[in-house]
XYZ file of C-alpha atoms in Angstrom:
676
model
C 122.092 104.537 92.967
C 124.453 102.835 95.454
C 123.242 101.096 98.532
C 122.264 102.936 101.586
C 124.340 100.702 104.071
C 127.577 102.777 104.274
C 125.371 105.997 105.067
C 123.388 104.383 107.578
C 126.252 102.381 109.292
C 129.321 104.502 108.674
C 132.921 103.816 109.872
C 133.775 107.792 109.230
C 131.552 110.504 109.126
C 132.275 113.973 107.487
C 130.556 117.205 108.777
C 130.512 119.861 106.469
C 130.017 123.240 107.643
C 130.369 125.683 110.849
C 127.890 126.781 113.397
C 125.628 125.386 116.007
C 124.025 122.772 113.891
C 127.535 121.159 112.553
C 128.990 121.491 116.090
C 125.921 119.569 117.443
C 126.296 116.615 114.835
C 130.007 115.970 116.162
C 128.855 116.392 119.761
C 125.780 114.150 119.553
C 128.205 111.319 117.934
C 130.605 111.675 120.834
C 127.818 111.350 123.400
C 126.339 108.252 121.960
C 129.930 106.785 121.918
C 130.463 106.675 118.052
C 133.864 104.516 117.498
C 134.518 105.763 113.942
C 136.412 108.947 112.685
C 134.750 112.243 112.623
C 136.284 114.632 110.047
C 134.893 118.237 110.196
C 135.045 120.451 107.019
C 135.408 124.302 107.073
C 137.075 126.564 104.643
C 138.622 128.594 107.380
C 138.288 127.340 110.996
C 141.084 125.506 112.514
C 138.650 123.448 114.762
C 135.104 122.619 114.844
C 133.790 121.109 118.119
C 137.432 120.944 119.149
C 138.311 118.510 116.323
C 140.790 119.651 113.661
C 139.013 120.964 110.538
C 139.755 120.131 107.001
C 139.841 122.867 104.110
C 137.661 120.923 101.663
C 136.390 117.441 100.866
C 139.569 116.789 98.829
C 141.668 117.308 101.928
C 139.859 114.517 103.786
C 142.168 111.393 104.593
C 139.629 109.087 102.409
C 136.271 109.149 101.098
C 133.783 109.277 104.139
C 130.801 106.905 104.499
C 128.579 109.312 105.518
C 128.483 113.167 105.225
C 126.233 115.917 106.912
C 126.151 118.780 104.467
C 125.303 121.675 106.637
C 125.859 124.749 104.351
C 123.138 126.981 102.274
C 121.442 125.417 99.308
C 123.804 127.192 96.853
C 127.122 125.760 98.532
C 125.357 122.397 98.949
C 125.371 121.807 95.201
C 129.280 121.973 94.968
C 129.606 120.392 98.040
C 127.523 117.170 97.189
C 129.321 117.151 93.698
C 132.807 116.946 95.633
C 131.471 113.972 97.811
C 130.254 112.003 94.669
C 133.550 112.527 92.987
C 135.711 111.362 95.888
C 133.495 108.092 96.500
C 131.582 109.084 99.676
C 129.019 106.613 100.726
C 126.140 109.067 101.080
C 125.213 112.499 102.421
C 122.412 114.182 104.312
C 121.538 117.695 102.882
C 120.346 119.672 105.721
C 119.684 123.035 103.584
C 116.115 124.369 103.062
C 114.972 126.286 99.988
C 114.446 123.511 97.646
C 111.213 122.298 96.308
C 109.283 122.980 99.488
C 109.901 126.565 98.656
C 108.568 126.251 95.153
C 105.403 128.555 95.819
C 107.739 131.407 96.792
C 110.714 130.658 94.572
C 110.645 129.654 90.986
C 114.236 128.804 90.672
C 114.086 125.906 92.946
C 113.015 123.486 90.613
C 116.295 124.071 88.741
C 118.102 123.646 91.819
C 116.504 120.456 92.706
C 117.774 119.121 89.250
C 121.319 120.365 89.909
C 121.309 118.615 93.007
C 120.350 115.352 91.497
C 122.964 115.794 88.828
C 125.752 116.628 91.502
C 124.987 113.617 93.393
C 124.989 111.046 90.727
C 125.077 107.716 91.882
C 125.681 108.803 95.448
C 122.400 108.428 97.671
C 121.427 111.380 99.805
C 118.562 112.219 102.170
C 116.702 115.466 101.880
C 117.255 118.202 101.188
C 115.633 120.079 103.869
C 115.850 117.205 106.539
C 117.679 116.543 109.848
C 119.234 113.295 108.984
C 119.118 110.171 111.001
C 120.128 108.427 114.213
C 121.529 104.931 114.348
C 121.134 104.118 117.939
C 122.679 100.351 117.335
C 126.111 101.915 116.492
C 125.932 105.515 117.841
C 126.159 107.114 114.584
C 124.275 110.176 114.180
C 124.140 112.626 111.426
C 121.804 114.668 113.579
C 122.029 118.458 114.189
C 120.138 118.692 117.666
C 119.354 116.884 120.866
C 117.423 113.752 121.243
C 115.741 111.497 123.864
C 117.165 108.060 122.650
C 119.724 105.764 124.059
C 121.945 103.070 122.533
C 120.187 99.747 121.841
C 121.239 96.255 120.789
C 118.319 95.981 118.639
C 114.860 97.663 118.252
C 112.400 99.299 115.683
C 113.124 101.482 112.950
C 111.274 104.658 112.056
C 111.353 106.745 108.988
C 109.276 110.097 108.857
C 108.866 112.845 106.351
C 108.696 115.442 109.266
C 112.216 115.965 111.135
C 110.341 117.933 114.151
C 108.078 114.481 114.373
C 111.188 112.484 114.351
C 112.760 114.643 117.062
C 109.589 114.281 119.147
C 109.344 110.456 118.643
C 113.094 110.263 120.133
C 111.681 111.852 123.261
C 109.119 109.128 124.112
C 108.944 107.696 127.504
C 107.207 104.558 126.599
C 110.040 102.176 126.511
C 109.939 101.946 122.740
C 113.616 100.718 121.902
C 114.692 102.803 118.925
C 117.228 101.041 116.276
C 116.972 103.837 113.711
C 115.168 107.181 113.333
C 115.448 108.572 109.708
C 114.093 111.797 108.419
C 113.428 111.719 104.525
C 112.831 115.534 104.012
C 112.127 116.513 100.458
C 113.030 112.963 98.709
C 114.584 114.770 95.841
C 116.398 111.370 95.279
C 115.947 108.731 98.119
C 112.262 108.160 99.041
C 110.970 106.495 102.205
C 110.349 103.405 100.547
C 113.925 102.909 99.640
C 115.146 104.263 103.004
C 112.703 101.928 104.789
C 113.979 98.667 102.717
C 117.534 99.352 103.477
C 116.748 99.658 107.124
C 114.758 96.454 107.354
C 117.896 94.665 106.040
C 119.710 95.174 109.332
C 118.972 92.270 111.146
C 118.865 93.991 114.498
C 115.621 95.787 113.390
C 112.452 93.960 114.670
C 109.847 96.110 113.100
C 109.391 99.136 110.927
C 107.174 102.344 111.472
C 106.462 104.925 108.563
C 105.010 108.331 108.997
C 103.903 109.191 105.463
C 102.432 112.531 103.786
C 102.633 111.086 100.445
C 103.613 107.734 98.924
C 105.153 108.998 95.423
C 106.444 105.796 93.877
C 103.790 103.167 94.589
C 105.988 100.287 93.056
C 108.727 101.227 95.537
C 106.220 100.641 98.415
C 105.038 97.314 96.866
C 108.714 96.157 96.656
C 109.225 97.445 100.222
C 106.117 95.080 101.538
C 107.328 92.159 99.571
C 110.748 92.240 101.094
C 109.125 92.632 104.758
C 107.322 89.699 104.112
C 110.407 87.793 102.668
C 112.294 88.938 106.177
C 109.286 87.847 108.194
C 109.039 91.720 109.601
C 105.852 93.892 110.088
C 105.313 97.601 109.153
C 102.891 100.137 110.615
C 102.115 103.435 109.033
C 100.914 106.656 110.363
C 99.398 108.305 107.032
C 98.605 111.910 107.130
C 97.533 114.534 104.509
C 94.696 114.080 101.824
C 95.002 113.439 98.281
C 92.940 115.374 95.661
C 90.679 112.439 94.473
C 87.463 113.835 95.856
C 88.096 117.159 94.251
C 88.985 115.977 90.896
C 85.984 113.674 90.675
C 82.732 115.264 92.122
C 79.895 114.149 89.671
C 79.153 110.633 91.586
C 78.331 109.397 94.655
C 81.262 107.228 94.359
C 83.727 110.302 94.830
C 82.017 111.395 97.945
C 82.017 108.073 99.466
C 85.773 107.105 98.515
C 86.759 110.564 100.017
C 90.189 111.666 99.622
C 91.802 109.215 101.705
C 90.347 105.939 100.889
C 92.845 105.203 98.156
C 95.608 105.506 100.883
C 94.153 103.170 103.262
C 93.199 100.696 100.336
C 96.880 100.706 99.323
C 98.294 100.262 102.896
C 95.556 97.615 103.677
C 96.387 95.742 100.345
C 100.254 95.733 101.196
C 99.596 94.129 104.595
C 100.760 97.525 106.382
C 98.633 98.509 109.397
C 97.424 102.043 109.563
C 97.420 103.694 112.928
C 95.264 106.768 113.942
C 97.667 108.773 115.806
C 101.251 108.730 117.202
C 100.755 106.971 120.732
C 98.943 104.039 118.893
C 101.881 104.043 116.200
C 104.592 103.696 119.034
C 102.499 101.183 120.991
C 102.153 98.939 118.093
C 105.877 99.079 117.294
C 106.529 98.082 120.990
C 104.393 95.093 120.645
C 105.853 94.040 117.231
C 109.087 94.389 118.758
C 108.446 92.138 121.867
C 106.125 89.694 120.398
C 106.216 89.802 116.705
C 102.955 89.838 114.695
C 100.151 88.369 116.825
C 98.371 84.924 115.536
C 94.987 86.264 115.838
C 92.685 89.016 117.634
C 91.639 86.633 120.473
C 92.891 88.200 123.587
C 92.473 87.442 127.317
C 92.333 90.151 130.083
C 92.541 90.295 133.672
C 92.112 92.739 136.350
C 91.701 93.139 140.151
C 88.728 95.660 139.509
C 85.307 95.002 137.636
C 85.426 98.568 136.545
C 88.759 98.127 134.877
C 87.540 94.918 133.237
C 84.616 96.900 131.935
C 86.694 99.635 130.558
C 88.760 96.998 128.455
C 85.757 95.351 127.146
C 83.829 98.435 125.985
C 87.240 99.890 124.418
C 87.027 96.879 122.328
C 83.984 97.677 120.628
C 84.345 98.425 116.882
C 87.605 96.530 116.762
C 88.687 93.278 115.182
C 89.210 91.680 118.625
C 87.434 89.087 120.541
C 87.443 87.734 124.314
C 87.186 83.785 123.858
C 85.294 82.143 126.487
C 87.119 80.131 129.142
C 87.503 76.532 129.002
C 85.967 74.381 131.237
C 89.303 73.415 132.832
C 90.521 77.098 132.957
C 87.024 77.806 134.973
C 87.903 75.054 137.340
C 91.262 75.991 138.069
C 90.375 79.575 138.404
C 87.759 78.801 140.712
C 90.019 76.773 142.880
C 92.130 79.808 143.146
C 89.815 82.607 143.364
C 86.758 80.943 145.452
C 83.174 80.967 144.896
C 82.760 84.777 144.991
C 84.704 85.348 141.893
C 82.639 85.245 138.686
C 85.011 83.616 136.152
C 84.816 85.237 132.879
C 87.170 86.829 129.924
C 87.663 89.434 130.938
C 88.526 88.349 134.465
C 87.823 90.450 137.590
C 90.091 88.370 139.979
C 89.213 90.474 142.751
C 91.526 91.422 145.699
C 91.354 88.273 147.632
C 94.603 87.036 146.319
C 96.402 90.505 146.491
C 99.786 90.237 147.782
C 99.909 86.421 147.517
C 102.376 86.007 144.711
C 101.708 82.182 144.393
C 98.130 82.591 143.932
C 98.367 85.240 141.488
C 101.112 83.365 139.511
C 98.722 80.571 139.209
C 95.594 82.585 138.246
C 97.832 84.478 135.572
C 99.103 81.333 134.213
C 95.645 79.906 133.900
C 94.557 82.529 131.930
C 97.307 82.442 129.462
C 95.742 79.979 127.517
C 96.956 78.680 124.149
C 94.133 79.947 122.298
C 95.054 83.476 123.196
C 97.105 85.621 120.817
C 97.990 87.695 123.871
C 97.043 87.734 127.618
C 96.744 91.395 129.175
C 97.031 92.372 132.894
C 95.493 95.929 133.957
C 97.768 97.082 136.325
C 98.306 100.979 137.305
C 101.708 101.117 139.481
C 101.349 104.217 142.008
C 103.596 107.129 141.614
C 106.726 106.406 143.547
C 107.256 109.789 144.620
C 104.321 110.016 146.902
C 103.123 106.286 147.354
C 104.553 102.627 148.088
C 104.509 100.605 144.984
C 105.645 97.350 146.923
C 102.488 95.487 146.619
C 102.459 96.218 142.590
C 105.705 94.825 142.165
C 104.483 91.704 143.669
C 101.805 91.345 141.165
C 104.324 92.129 138.301
C 106.794 89.557 139.970
C 103.967 87.077 139.769
C 103.108 87.818 135.968
C 106.701 87.248 135.224
C 106.691 83.879 137.090
C 103.260 82.957 135.242
C 104.783 83.570 131.967
C 107.944 81.417 132.654
C 105.714 78.471 133.258
C 103.638 79.083 129.925
C 106.136 78.551 126.889
C 105.525 80.876 124.020
C 102.779 83.177 125.935
C 102.394 86.640 124.613
C 101.797 88.835 127.626
C 101.009 92.393 128.267
C 100.484 94.863 130.982
C 98.276 97.853 130.432
C 97.870 100.969 132.653
C 94.516 102.733 132.399
C 96.333 106.129 132.005
C 99.545 106.596 129.904
C 101.436 108.473 132.974
C 100.700 105.306 134.922
C 103.115 103.167 132.815
C 106.317 104.832 133.787
C 109.448 104.383 131.963
C 111.467 102.224 134.337
C 108.907 99.881 134.648
C 108.183 99.571 131.109
C 111.805 98.891 130.634
C 111.759 96.468 133.042
C 108.638 94.451 131.452
C 110.541 94.628 128.208
C 113.386 93.099 129.681
C 111.055 89.996 130.803
C 109.447 89.852 127.345
C 106.146 91.567 128.616
C 104.588 94.352 126.616
C 104.043 97.561 128.799
C 101.232 99.485 127.259
C 100.474 102.931 128.121
C 96.572 103.258 128.028
C 93.719 100.835 127.394
C 92.545 102.224 123.949
C 96.123 102.415 122.285
C 96.656 98.875 123.698
C 93.858 97.405 122.050
C 94.374 99.453 118.800
C 97.862 97.900 119.050
C 96.697 94.393 119.318
C 94.442 94.852 116.591
C 97.275 96.207 114.199
C 99.651 93.352 115.082
C 97.074 90.622 114.325
C 96.495 91.667 110.622
C 96.429 88.485 108.610
C 98.671 88.895 105.613
C 97.203 87.492 102.373
C 98.865 86.619 99.444
C 100.379 89.672 97.691
C 98.078 90.748 95.016
C 99.179 91.921 91.463
C 100.670 95.575 91.240
C 98.002 98.103 91.470
C 96.835 99.814 88.226
C 98.949 103.165 88.260
C 96.812 106.403 87.646
C 96.883 107.766 84.145
C 97.435 111.397 83.429
C 94.191 113.474 84.522
C 92.176 114.688 81.657
C 89.374 116.919 81.084
C 86.820 114.194 80.999
C 83.210 114.366 79.486
C 80.094 112.691 80.765
C 79.053 109.636 78.484
C 75.484 109.507 77.941
C 73.783 106.732 80.074
C 72.905 104.421 77.328
C 76.328 104.638 75.729
C 77.991 104.033 78.923
C 75.877 100.798 79.499
C 76.745 99.779 76.173
C 80.309 100.158 76.670
C 80.351 98.187 79.959
C 78.079 95.694 78.644
C 80.662 94.846 75.821
C 82.897 93.922 78.992
C 80.087 91.381 80.462
C 77.906 93.877 82.621
C 74.272 92.748 82.547
C 71.992 95.745 81.662
C 68.303 96.090 81.335
C 66.521 95.952 78.080
C 66.542 99.603 77.028
C 65.855 101.941 74.105
C 66.159 105.756 73.566
C 63.616 108.386 72.935
C 63.616 111.775 71.673
C 60.120 112.930 72.720
C 57.523 112.135 75.438
C 55.344 110.474 72.396
C 58.091 108.354 71.249
C 59.139 107.354 75.035
C 55.403 106.073 75.251
C 55.882 103.880 72.126
C 59.287 102.584 73.089
C 57.731 101.443 76.487
C 55.018 99.504 74.633
C 57.459 97.794 72.707
C 59.641 96.838 75.454
C 56.689 95.694 77.692
C 55.453 97.019 81.091
C 56.331 97.764 83.745
C 59.224 100.238 82.596
C 61.495 102.847 84.237
C 61.895 106.101 82.574
C 65.015 108.012 82.750
C 66.285 111.634 81.542
C 69.377 111.548 79.970
C 72.286 113.949 80.400
C 71.964 114.167 84.000
C 74.214 113.220 86.696
C 72.140 112.646 89.487
C 68.617 111.793 88.072
C 66.743 110.796 91.228
C 67.693 114.241 92.784
C 66.638 116.094 89.614
C 63.335 114.329 89.306
C 64.554 112.401 86.060
C 64.040 108.815 87.215
C 60.675 107.352 87.621
C 60.075 103.814 88.333
C 57.437 100.922 87.782
C 55.396 102.844 85.173
C 52.627 100.235 84.314
C 50.937 101.893 81.019
C 51.756 104.356 78.071
C 50.007 107.696 79.490
C 51.980 107.320 82.528
C 55.110 107.137 80.534
C 54.367 110.258 78.512
C 53.011 112.281 81.715
C 56.388 111.354 83.356
C 58.375 112.522 80.286
C 56.699 115.680 80.033
C 57.643 116.476 83.842
C 61.426 115.896 83.344
C 63.739 118.581 82.956
C 65.175 117.273 79.562
C 64.533 116.562 76.181
C 65.980 112.974 75.816
C 64.775 109.809 77.330
C 65.843 106.308 78.140
C 63.146 103.664 78.523
C 64.171 100.432 80.310
C 62.672 97.269 81.559
C 61.607 97.208 85.117
C 63.788 94.743 87.098
C 61.841 93.023 89.748
C 62.471 90.692 92.921
C 65.313 92.739 94.128
C 67.028 91.515 97.501
C 69.535 94.360 97.791
C 70.962 97.223 95.981
C 74.488 98.136 95.495
C 76.747 100.504 94.297
C 80.000 99.684 92.419
C 82.094 102.865 91.685
C 85.666 103.404 90.400
C 87.366 106.941 90.803
C 90.871 107.730 89.688
C 92.953 108.733 92.489
C 96.094 110.540 91.040
C 97.960 109.532 94.382
C 96.837 105.852 94.426
C 95.353 104.413 91.251
C 91.971 103.438 90.779
C 89.893 103.132 93.678
C 87.140 100.496 93.601
C 84.103 101.248 96.147
C 81.507 99.099 96.869
C 78.797 100.282 99.029
C 75.086 100.165 99.658
C 73.124 101.307 96.610
C 70.043 103.282 95.602
C 68.389 105.801 98.141
C 70.642 104.264 101.090
C 73.983 105.287 99.423
C 74.152 108.754 101.273
C 72.158 107.839 104.136
C 74.077 105.033 105.259
C 77.746 106.076 104.105
C 78.177 102.041 103.937
C 81.233 101.558 101.937
C 84.352 99.567 101.308
C 87.361 100.721 99.067
C 89.818 98.664 97.250
C 92.570 99.273 94.580
C 92.518 97.646 91.186
C 93.133 94.777 90.296
C 91.380 92.921 93.245
C 91.459 89.217 94.172
C 88.378 87.404 94.699
C 88.807 87.117 98.460
C 89.357 90.835 98.712
C 86.113 91.414 97.069
C 84.217 88.832 99.132
C 85.757 90.470 102.135
C 84.822 93.801 101.450
C 81.040 92.602 100.579
C 80.684 90.886 103.676
C 82.118 94.216 105.693
C 78.994 96.052 104.384
C 76.079 96.797 106.667
C 73.805 95.534 104.092
C 75.611 92.029 103.891
C 72.709 90.465 105.835
C 70.362 91.443 102.748
C 72.806 89.965 100.249
C 72.902 86.845 102.319
C 69.006 86.516 102.700
C 67.631 88.479 105.529
C 64.813 86.956 107.776
C 63.934 84.262 105.211
C 64.195 86.596 101.991
C 66.032 85.147 99.032
C 69.680 85.480 98.996
C 71.272 87.406 96.278
C 73.349 85.633 93.597
C 76.583 86.184 94.836
C 78.325 84.893 91.678
C 76.470 87.496 89.716
C 77.389 90.359 92.044
C 81.219 89.029 91.710
C 80.979 88.882 87.727
C 79.328 92.569 87.860
C 82.190 93.724 89.781
C 84.639 91.871 87.645
C 83.118 93.649 84.296
C 83.643 96.749 85.547
C 87.269 96.046 86.603
C 87.809 94.531 83.101
C 86.769 98.033 81.499
C 88.925 99.770 83.775
C 92.116 97.631 83.197
C 91.326 97.725 79.408
C 90.329 101.321 79.268
C 92.156 103.042 81.861
C 93.762 105.772 79.508
C 91.337 108.923 79.627
C 88.928 107.275 82.141
C 88.059 109.430 85.371
C 85.104 107.630 86.946
C 82.356 104.933 86.750
C 79.333 104.502 88.754
C 76.819 101.841 88.692
C 74.032 102.667 91.069
C 72.062 100.809 92.034
C 73.199 97.189 90.716
C 69.826 95.340 91.471
C 70.704 92.309 93.016
C 68.249 89.535 92.610
C 68.079 85.789 93.488
C 69.478 84.890 90.183
C 71.094 87.873 88.684
C 72.780 91.411 89.312
C 71.537 94.042 86.678
C 73.195 97.601 86.367
C 69.848 99.690 86.500
C 72.194 103.039 86.106
C 75.509 103.654 84.889
C 77.710 106.804 85.100
C 80.749 107.018 82.789
C 83.114 110.270 82.781
C 85.949 109.818 80.505
C 87.910 111.430 77.699
C 88.237 109.454 74.608
């Protein structure tokens, strides 16, 4: 496929079709001051939107750089073929009725294939999309109104939803939009390819993706690698749910990982911050545009109200942010400015004693902008100008700007407690001064956390999902034997085909033992596992009470510091999801888990284990022996090695519990579901 630069930065635009939609494309280009050629194409009209119309693509003066194809789906095929034949730079296919209509129309898959064949090497967006807006050059292949303005540089946004794209252009938060691009059905050109092309524009400062589904995982890996090379950050709003949980329901792992764990793990792996909603998404892009990535999550905060300072401190709970204590020099300098009545702390309530005193506020704000702070935030709500006089608040903003000038390299933001109190003209004035205007406390802190994500070394490519199969539940003893061949430590065990045989086997292994019923996925819930049996009669009685006819007798592992779950579920959208969680009876109770995609690096495993609520048990809680971290890592690596080697036909694995002692990590139970 050809490069996308001609399409996104055109010198000439063909608008093919009639009616309101196509006329709007021409009108929007004129309104934005597009300096290139605009050529309407219509088989019978003399003019479209006041411009001379050409009868066909072959009548155009030359091959257009970009074409908006605003005709029905059947006519789209011939038009796209004609554009490709004449050497056009690319097209936007506006028509619907392709793959998005597959449930209602079984002919659309054939239409989709015909569209791809017609385009050949010529790139196109869609079908079923609005197209794009290039606010840098005033080039719009966009059939509707929008709320943006021309900019010299700014952020790029790519979305699968045309309506969300339209709504984002209407934002009044001061986010400078360089490109807004809709991907539609992505019949040919996917979000990752579009995003990569936009990142290459040096005027683009950061990239935002609204994603419903990833599709080509390798393309997203390449996008993330290119963003790192260019020193630009990507954030994502990922919506929708995969079918991972529905495809694998036998294990705790499936319910813990859920349907969205793979998406989160994939984005985290790529260093792409995931935002929960559109306001946080826009605020993070705004922050990245002004400051770039933050070096850490250490922030300083100032307010003339203790109530506001408390709101900020509370909003940071649960986020990877901190408020570092002030140094002795800072405290002394602030005390000299604010007086003894003010408690010097971070967050700082500087009171109103210096209100309207621009020099004192400047000194106070500059003192808070210490080198160890990733960003210094001022909480300030400018009164509504239609009913109030905001002059005093403008003095405060002037002091903040002056303070920033005295501290080279300081990152500074202003937070309004309510979104509507950060009005657009104030936001734009702050952006011009290099200060981030945040519309709301929660979104401001969420943005700071997202912008402070530390990029680790790029891991190996994810293990792509294999085709789904009708998998079988492998008997536990066989499952353990297969995993043990890859290094997993399992208890000494033997099978028995009757309660009497179980009693004899237990005597051979040596007491205490564990008795399990075979062929049951959730043994504890079914009463098919009994621990710590001390003599033969107890073994026989336990076997008689189980709802099965085959048994597994195992050595009893003692001295357990903690129990873990190691699980792997094949996610058909993202790869193989590794879940590490609290194990045993705590699994469902605590819902304490971390998910990664295979293969994993050692630091990823360590970070995941340390994030668990049961991490203190692994480290030795209140004087108890610590678990053998090396043995735990070996167990995880054994499961990973099995998956990497035996991925074909594999649906899921679960080790639960992995019994972690001071010297060992033993798989007490193993579930394996696969098709050999």
